Amino acid sequence: MSKGSDEIVYGLKRDYLEKISSKGTRIDGRSAIEYRPIVITPNYVIRAEGSADVKLGKTRVLVGVKMEPGEPFPDTPNQGVLTTNAELIPMASPTFEAGPPNEDSIELARVVDRSIRESKMIDLEKLVITPGEKVWIVYVDIHVLDYDGNLIDASQFGAVAALLNTTVPGSRYGMEDFPLPINHVPVITTFAKIGKQLFVDPSLEEEEVSSARLSIATDENGNIVAMQKGLSGSFTQEEVYSAIDKSIEIGKDIRKRLFGR
Amino acid sequence: MGMQSDIKLIDENGLRIDGRKPDELRPIKIEVGVLNRADGSAYIEWGGNKILAAVYGPREAFPKHTQNPSRAIVNARYNMAAFSVDERKRPGPDRRAVEISKVISEALEASIFVEQFPRTSIDVYIEVLQADAGTRIAGLTAASVALADAGIPMKDLVVGCAAGKVDGKIVLDLNKEEDNYGEADLPLAIIPRTQEIVLMQMDGNMTREEVREAIEMAKKAALFISNLQKEALRAKYEKGEIQKTEENSNEGVNKGE
């Protein structure tokens, strides 16, 4: 399709979606705070220390956790290290290109990382091998396989699921295996703004016409542990407050449904 | 956030380690038109932060496939000098800088009338010369002034401030120690005229009520800083006007002689 006809189709689609969304309706019939079906298959990759295959509607993300001993950061000598990376591989969408991480994959990885880190999900202090010298490095790798919108939530659910079934591979290095020590279970909820309405878990079609995005990570105490506003649109203060309240409720539900916590 | 420390960040009188009250800003100074080649520029000193912002454009977007036939693209590049922090920062963009550049670009774009400049790019360069916490918001605040200096049409000057949680209290505009050892940080930027939120991030741990308090506090401060931006622009352009008039009258005098 030429760029011109693309623009026209885009314009028509946006007009249509904005029109129906002004009544709070969505193209796939969901309510404004309803997620697409979520299916998580834990331990999908047995070579990984922990893993999860996440299907969020037609979006599919595979998250794997690998661990190995390494040096701690100088400013946190008595803590393990968490490293999160995301790859938007060309297989997942015609718009993804091979090559080094771009700003989208970096933002995705950093927002997921922030929810895990700031909620103190992993008890990093229990991942010390020799204080100040050797600690466990936790690599969380997010592999996006099929992109149909809302990569942040799909990836975050996958990362949490993978970490919850991670076994620290001590025996590989002459020590003992033990389950990854977990303190908290953060859940992210992402909202897309179309026209003047907010919708959770935007599909690709909805993302394409949304002006702004807001992701909010909450913990099991109903506290906010991370937020990220995205795209070049804006939110009113009331919209932000309302999204925060909803994210606390939705987070509670998802945490129970997906992770039994 | 969240590094352990024995430092008491708020004393028994409710004052912070730099002597500020919880809702008190660090000193801020903004200058306009500090660079020669750039189409617009600004310099900001905000606490211990020293940051330059320069704007080039609107100019033809390059490479060509980045051009958008219906509007300008806004490319902000946030960069820290190697010597701007205690431990030398390896030059070049790291992942943090890429993310910050992205959220700053999006925040500026929210205010710029991008549809007036199809196929162009508006390039914004933010150089952190000395860092002291809150660099993304200070950089964004300066960048917006530089855009105005470049004559780019906008809804309003984008402006921001951070608020956060330190020793269990909500405080404004965290300094380096508070950023390192505090419990939460929430950078926020708005378009004052419409009160829209165009940048918001948060890390740490706050209750729903604390987040509301932090947003309210940051917004109030942003509105105050917005006046500093305008004053800085007036200082350059009103002064410019006066000089011009003086030059003109001098010319008249010379001719008369």
XYZ file of C-alpha atoms in Angstrom:
518
model
C 0.000 0.000 0.000
C 1.252 3.461 -0.774
C 1.899 5.845 2.048
C -1.042 7.988 0.929
C -3.662 5.249 1.165
C -2.130 4.125 4.449
C -2.750 7.600 5.790
C -6.379 7.530 4.658
C -7.058 4.117 6.186
C -5.368 5.281 9.370
C -7.498 8.417 9.452
C -10.709 6.461 8.924
C -9.800 3.909 11.544
C -8.897 6.589 14.046
C -12.158 8.429 13.444
C -14.127 5.206 13.888
C -12.302 4.132 17.043
C -12.556 7.599 18.547
C -16.251 7.654 17.777
C -17.046 4.328 19.417
C -14.640 4.956 22.291
C -16.361 8.203 23.196
C -19.243 5.944 24.260
C -16.812 3.729 26.163
C -17.146 0.945 23.584
C -14.211 -1.042 22.209
C -13.797 -2.604 18.816
C -13.574 -6.117 20.309
C -16.453 -5.613 22.721
C -14.386 -5.442 25.909
C -15.155 -3.068 28.763
C -12.729 -0.211 29.432
C -11.056 -2.089 32.293
C -11.153 -5.578 30.788
C -8.027 -7.458 29.704
C -7.911 -9.777 26.739
C -7.624 -13.472 27.722
C -4.271 -14.141 29.418
C -2.677 -17.569 29.142
C 0.655 -18.177 30.863
C 2.664 -21.357 30.368
C 5.399 -21.468 33.003
C 8.644 -23.431 32.513
C 8.277 -23.224 28.762
C 12.034 -23.466 28.183
C 13.692 -26.091 30.366
C 17.218 -24.834 29.628
C 16.363 -21.581 31.357
C 16.477 -21.161 35.147
C 12.912 -19.951 34.879
C 10.651 -19.040 31.982
C 7.129 -18.244 30.921
C 5.254 -18.066 27.662
C 2.584 -15.378 27.796
C -0.335 -14.981 25.460
C -2.244 -11.762 25.985
C -4.941 -11.887 23.343
C -2.944 -12.336 20.161
C 0.215 -10.824 21.628
C 2.791 -13.441 22.544
C 5.922 -12.913 24.598
C 8.449 -15.423 25.874
C 10.474 -14.498 28.944
C 13.481 -16.484 30.108
C 15.612 -16.084 33.228
C 19.255 -17.114 33.249
C 21.593 -16.767 36.221
C 25.327 -16.881 36.693
C 27.838 -15.775 39.320
C 29.424 -12.390 38.730
C 30.707 -9.244 40.360
C 28.344 -7.017 42.364
C 28.021 -3.303 41.624
C 30.520 -1.323 43.750
C 27.713 0.635 45.439
C 25.741 -2.517 46.352
C 28.460 -5.044 47.284
C 26.061 -7.241 49.234
C 23.298 -7.613 46.684
C 22.693 -9.728 43.619
C 22.308 -7.965 40.289
C 19.163 -7.734 38.159
C 19.512 -7.107 34.414
C 16.508 -6.853 32.124
C 16.648 -6.844 28.356
C 13.979 -6.863 25.653
C 14.218 -7.793 22.008
C 11.639 -6.754 19.458
C 12.577 -9.379 16.883
C 11.508 -8.933 13.226
C 9.445 -12.140 13.410
C 6.954 -10.417 15.724
C 5.843 -7.579 13.450
C 6.468 -6.140 9.993
C 7.428 -2.899 11.733
C 10.237 -4.430 13.824
C 13.757 -4.386 12.432
C 16.752 -6.516 13.291
C 19.648 -4.788 14.988
C 20.699 -3.285 18.280
C 18.021 -2.309 20.829
C 16.115 0.814 19.836
C 14.342 3.283 22.115
C 11.148 1.204 22.147
C 12.815 -2.005 23.294
C 14.944 -0.079 25.795
C 11.898 1.636 27.278
C 10.025 -1.677 27.433
C 12.881 -3.393 29.262
C 13.436 -0.492 31.637
C 9.775 -0.164 32.603
C 9.516 -3.910 33.317
C 12.828 -3.750 35.183
C 11.625 -0.803 37.276
C 8.491 -2.648 38.412
C 10.563 -5.651 39.563
C 13.366 -3.599 41.088
C 11.307 -0.937 42.866
C 8.801 -3.425 44.308
C 11.823 -5.347 45.658
C 10.272 -8.460 44.147
C 13.555 -10.396 44.299
C 15.375 -10.582 47.626
C 18.701 -9.542 46.106
C 20.442 -9.674 49.491
C 19.987 -13.450 49.510
C 21.856 -13.709 46.205
C 25.319 -13.064 47.629
C 27.918 -15.825 47.167
C 31.012 -14.084 48.610
C 30.182 -10.667 50.118
C 31.633 -7.824 48.065
C 33.124 -10.201 45.505
C 30.723 -12.667 44.018
C 26.961 -12.495 43.682
C 24.280 -14.010 41.468
C 23.423 -12.041 38.346
C 19.782 -12.447 37.291
C 19.252 -11.958 33.556
C 15.634 -11.434 32.537
C 15.335 -11.652 28.747
C 12.095 -10.639 27.080
C 11.540 -12.093 23.637
C 8.570 -10.609 21.805
C 7.230 -13.241 19.378
C 3.955 -11.806 18.142
C 2.996 -8.153 18.516
C -0.676 -7.339 18.834
C -0.442 -4.515 21.348
C 0.388 -3.929 25.023
C 3.888 -5.364 25.146
C 4.563 -3.753 28.527
C 1.931 -5.764 30.413
C 2.534 -9.007 28.511
C 6.282 -8.740 29.147
C 5.851 -7.804 32.797
C 3.453 -10.681 33.503
C 5.914 -12.983 31.734
C 8.882 -11.675 33.720
C 7.022 -12.098 37.025
C 5.825 -15.598 36.089
C 9.319 -16.603 34.991
C 10.947 -15.272 38.177
C 8.345 -17.046 40.332
C 9.432 -20.399 38.905
C 13.158 -19.660 38.785
C 15.600 -22.006 40.494
C 19.029 -20.573 41.284
C 21.403 -23.013 39.514
C 23.876 -23.449 42.405
C 24.704 -27.056 41.547
C 26.141 -25.955 38.211
C 28.809 -24.059 40.149
C 29.481 -26.535 42.970
C 26.855 -25.122 45.326
C 23.258 -25.995 46.032
C 20.172 -25.200 43.980
C 17.509 -23.125 45.669
C 14.337 -21.346 44.596
C 14.831 -17.669 43.732
C 13.932 -15.758 46.939
C 10.819 -13.672 46.291
C 9.478 -10.877 48.527
C 6.739 -9.201 46.501
C 4.691 -9.637 43.349
C 4.366 -6.439 41.286
C 1.766 -6.167 38.538
C 1.710 -3.535 35.801
C -1.456 -2.128 34.271
C -1.210 -0.126 31.072
C -3.843 2.341 29.890
C -4.180 3.820 26.419
C -5.941 7.119 25.812
C -8.189 7.280 22.766
C -10.006 10.562 22.366
C -10.849 11.357 25.983
C -11.277 7.798 27.214
C -8.822 5.451 28.928
C -8.741 1.736 28.156
C -6.629 -0.988 29.757
C -4.651 -3.513 27.757
C -4.818 -1.801 24.355
C -4.758 -4.039 21.304
C -2.532 -3.061 18.379
C -5.453 -1.385 16.609
C -6.163 0.667 19.702
C -2.491 1.505 20.246
C -2.230 2.797 16.693
C -4.840 5.469 17.332
C -4.043 6.261 20.964
C -2.463 9.583 21.870
C -0.952 8.694 25.221
C -0.097 5.718 27.354
C 0.190 5.277 31.114
C 1.656 2.225 32.836
C 1.312 1.827 36.603
C 2.940 -0.916 38.660
C 1.413 -1.823 42.017
C 2.421 -4.279 44.720
C 0.253 -6.568 46.856
C -0.111 -3.820 49.495
C -1.822 -1.626 46.938
C 1.183 0.720 46.815
C 2.460 2.292 43.611
C 6.018 1.188 42.799
C 6.548 2.502 39.262
C 4.867 4.636 36.631
C 5.643 5.558 33.067
C 3.767 7.921 30.806
C 4.394 7.371 27.112
C 3.630 8.860 23.682
C 3.201 12.509 22.800
C -0.328 12.984 24.107
C -1.215 14.082 27.613
C -3.318 13.209 30.650
C -5.292 15.394 33.012
C -4.588 15.072 36.707
C -8.015 13.453 37.208
C -7.288 10.873 34.520
C -4.040 9.975 36.265
C -5.760 9.643 39.648
C -8.509 7.495 38.189
C -5.979 5.273 36.373
C -4.024 4.803 39.615
C -7.154 3.726 41.500
C -8.109 1.304 38.737
C -4.592 -0.112 38.499
C -4.659 -0.970 42.218
C -7.924 -2.923 41.769
C -6.928 -4.574 38.497
C -3.488 -5.425 39.870
C -5.092 -7.189 42.814
C -7.268 -9.259 40.494
C -4.480 -10.178 38.089
C -2.052 -11.043 40.881
C -4.586 -13.485 42.276
C -5.688 -14.902 38.937
C -2.251 -15.352 37.362
C 0.071 -15.830 40.278
C -2.212 -17.064 43.075
C -0.937 -14.346 45.435
C 16.032 4.757 44.931
C 16.206 2.606 47.960
C 19.902 2.318 48.680
C 20.379 1.635 52.378
C 21.961 4.365 54.419
C 22.260 5.623 57.948
C 22.042 9.234 56.837
C 19.101 11.072 58.326
C 17.563 12.928 55.426
C 15.098 14.995 57.456
C 16.066 16.453 60.833
C 13.972 16.924 63.957
C 12.873 20.373 62.762
C 11.498 18.885 59.562
C 14.319 20.375 57.487
C 16.201 18.514 54.754
C 19.975 17.943 54.622
C 20.435 21.038 52.476
C 18.291 23.035 54.896
C 15.216 23.202 52.683
C 11.632 22.815 53.837
C 9.731 19.823 52.364
C 8.020 21.931 49.680
C 10.977 24.192 48.907
C 12.715 24.274 45.531
C 16.450 24.546 44.995
C 17.575 27.853 43.441
C 16.888 28.024 39.706
C 18.463 30.348 37.146
C 17.599 30.330 33.440
C 19.390 32.180 30.634
C 18.254 32.431 27.017
C 20.284 32.555 23.811
C 23.601 31.417 25.234
C 24.915 29.714 22.076
C 25.780 31.286 18.723
C 25.174 28.654 16.072
C 21.984 27.064 17.384
C 18.596 28.382 16.239
C 17.627 28.621 19.882
C 19.359 27.893 23.152
C 19.039 28.102 26.902
C 21.092 27.418 29.993
C 19.715 26.341 33.332
C 21.238 26.116 36.761
C 18.987 24.184 39.081
C 20.574 23.398 42.433
C 23.870 21.812 41.444
C 22.661 20.990 37.927
C 24.231 22.875 35.034
C 22.555 22.081 31.736
C 22.654 23.531 28.230
C 19.893 23.062 25.672
C 20.105 23.866 21.964
C 17.497 23.686 19.213
C 18.097 23.218 15.499
C 15.186 23.354 13.100
C 12.617 22.878 11.856
C 14.933 21.466 9.168
C 14.615 18.709 6.593
C 14.381 15.425 8.470
C 17.217 13.058 7.757
C 17.417 10.148 6.919
C 14.490 10.716 4.584
C 12.453 7.702 5.704
C 12.058 9.392 9.081
C 10.107 12.224 7.450
C 6.443 12.415 8.296
C 4.330 13.935 5.489
C 1.868 15.451 7.939
C 4.043 16.817 10.712
C 7.474 17.508 12.160
C 9.292 14.917 14.205
C 10.779 16.016 17.511
C 14.157 14.514 18.355
C 15.506 15.335 21.767
C 18.900 13.963 22.712
C 19.722 13.948 26.407
C 23.430 13.499 26.995
C 25.580 13.568 30.110
C 29.149 14.786 29.948
C 31.671 12.207 31.173
C 32.743 14.559 33.967
C 29.232 15.568 35.052
C 28.983 12.905 37.749
C 31.213 11.606 40.576
C 32.219 8.430 38.769
C 33.200 9.139 35.172
C 30.333 8.309 32.855
C 31.323 6.434 29.750
C 30.613 8.818 26.854
C 27.744 8.133 24.500
C 24.120 7.219 25.062
C 23.436 4.478 27.599
C 20.039 2.857 28.101
C 19.000 5.410 30.690
C 19.798 8.288 28.329
C 17.869 6.654 25.492
C 14.786 6.339 27.680
C 15.082 9.902 28.983
C 15.538 11.234 25.438
C 12.359 9.425 24.436
C 10.166 10.772 27.243
C 11.550 14.310 26.790
C 10.890 14.190 23.027
C 7.316 13.080 23.675
C 6.729 15.757 26.302
C 8.018 18.561 24.042
C 6.073 17.243 21.072
C 2.856 17.463 23.104
C 3.221 21.242 23.117
C 4.717 21.980 19.678
C 2.416 22.652 16.702
C 4.135 19.861 14.763
C 1.525 19.829 11.990
C 2.827 23.220 10.814
C 6.150 21.726 9.699
C 5.613 18.563 7.644
C 8.679 16.491 6.690
C 10.962 18.354 9.059
C 12.722 17.499 12.248
C 13.089 19.710 15.275
C 16.295 18.617 16.967
C 16.823 19.375 20.621
C 20.193 18.754 22.232
C 20.413 18.648 26.004
C 23.885 18.487 27.511
C 24.205 17.859 31.218
C 27.469 19.536 32.191
C 27.066 18.993 35.923
C 24.504 16.649 37.429
C 22.809 16.904 40.804
C 19.541 14.899 40.562
C 16.543 16.022 38.578
C 18.478 16.418 35.334
C 15.718 15.181 33.028
C 13.237 17.766 34.244
C 15.819 20.558 34.379
C 16.906 19.613 30.847
C 13.319 19.554 29.617
C 12.590 22.913 31.249
C 15.616 24.461 29.521
C 14.826 22.730 26.212
C 11.381 24.266 26.134
C 12.863 27.746 26.614
C 15.348 27.011 23.815
C 12.429 26.046 21.543
C 10.788 29.391 22.272
C 14.120 31.122 21.587
C 14.181 29.326 18.219
C 10.746 30.743 17.469
C 8.981 27.366 17.342
C 5.216 27.749 17.831
C 3.941 25.971 20.934
C 0.825 25.736 23.070
C 2.946 26.870 25.999
C 6.370 26.343 27.542
C 6.623 22.809 28.876
C 7.826 22.875 32.465
C 8.278 20.368 35.221
C 9.519 19.446 38.637
C 9.994 16.262 40.612
C 8.524 15.333 43.960
C 9.221 12.246 45.964
C 9.300 10.537 49.306
C 12.165 10.912 51.755
C 12.190 9.553 55.320
C 8.462 8.884 54.967
C 7.659 12.473 53.930
C 6.605 13.836 50.569
C 9.188 16.411 49.460
C 9.742 18.603 46.437
C 12.688 18.588 44.026
C 14.941 15.842 45.403
C 18.677 16.491 45.609
C 21.347 13.865 44.950
C 21.381 12.326 48.438
C 17.591 12.237 48.578
C 17.453 10.683 45.129
C 19.974 8.004 46.118
C 18.649 7.173 49.567
C 15.010 8.274 49.377
C 11.985 6.046 48.984
C 10.415 7.390 45.800
C 10.913 9.873 42.976
C 8.222 11.206 40.659
C 9.307 13.526 37.841
C 6.391 15.393 36.292
C 6.041 17.906 33.444
C 3.004 19.870 32.368
C 1.723 22.360 29.825
C 0.749 25.142 32.265
C -1.907 26.765 30.086
C -3.949 23.556 29.769
C -2.624 21.834 32.922
C -2.059 18.670 30.876
C 0.493 16.175 32.168
C 2.983 15.467 29.388
C 5.715 13.636 31.278
C 5.332 11.440 34.299
C 7.496 8.691 35.648
C 7.831 7.220 39.073
C 9.962 4.742 40.919
C 10.017 3.752 44.549
C 7.118 2.998 46.816
C 4.220 5.302 47.625
C 0.610 4.894 48.615
C -2.170 6.169 46.388
C -2.570 9.226 48.639
C 1.166 9.946 48.634
C 1.270 9.821 44.843
C -1.556 12.361 44.719
C 0.262 14.612 47.178
C 3.480 14.348 45.148
C 1.742 15.137 41.849
C -0.006 18.134 43.401
C 3.254 19.423 44.900
C 5.232 18.952 41.670
C 2.528 20.653 39.630
C 2.417 23.678 41.903
C 6.198 24.030 41.669
C 6.091 23.629 37.888
C 3.676 26.551 37.635
C 6.121 28.666 39.648
C 9.083 27.632 37.459
C 7.016 28.464 34.394
C 7.260 32.118 35.459
C 11.054 31.835 35.652
C 11.067 30.556 32.060
C 9.013 33.521 30.899
C 11.139 35.998 32.843
C 14.257 34.549 31.226
C 12.767 34.977 27.760
C 11.671 38.530 28.563
C 15.138 39.332 29.890
C 16.612 38.478 26.506
C 13.978 39.842 24.181
C 12.998 42.994 26.064
C 16.673 43.831 26.478
C 17.079 43.198 22.752
C 14.303 45.679 22.018
C 15.862 48.363 24.208
C 19.263 47.926 22.580
C 17.749 48.208 19.143
C 15.989 51.439 20.031
C 19.186 52.818 21.495
C 21.133 51.885 18.367
C 18.512 53.577 16.229
C 18.584 56.763 18.258
C 22.399 56.744 18.220
C 22.328 56.459 14.469
C 20.032 59.442 14.388
C 22.441 61.409 16.580
C 25.414 60.488 14.399
C 23.625 61.547 11.277
C 22.710 64.796 12.869
C 26.352 65.614 13.579
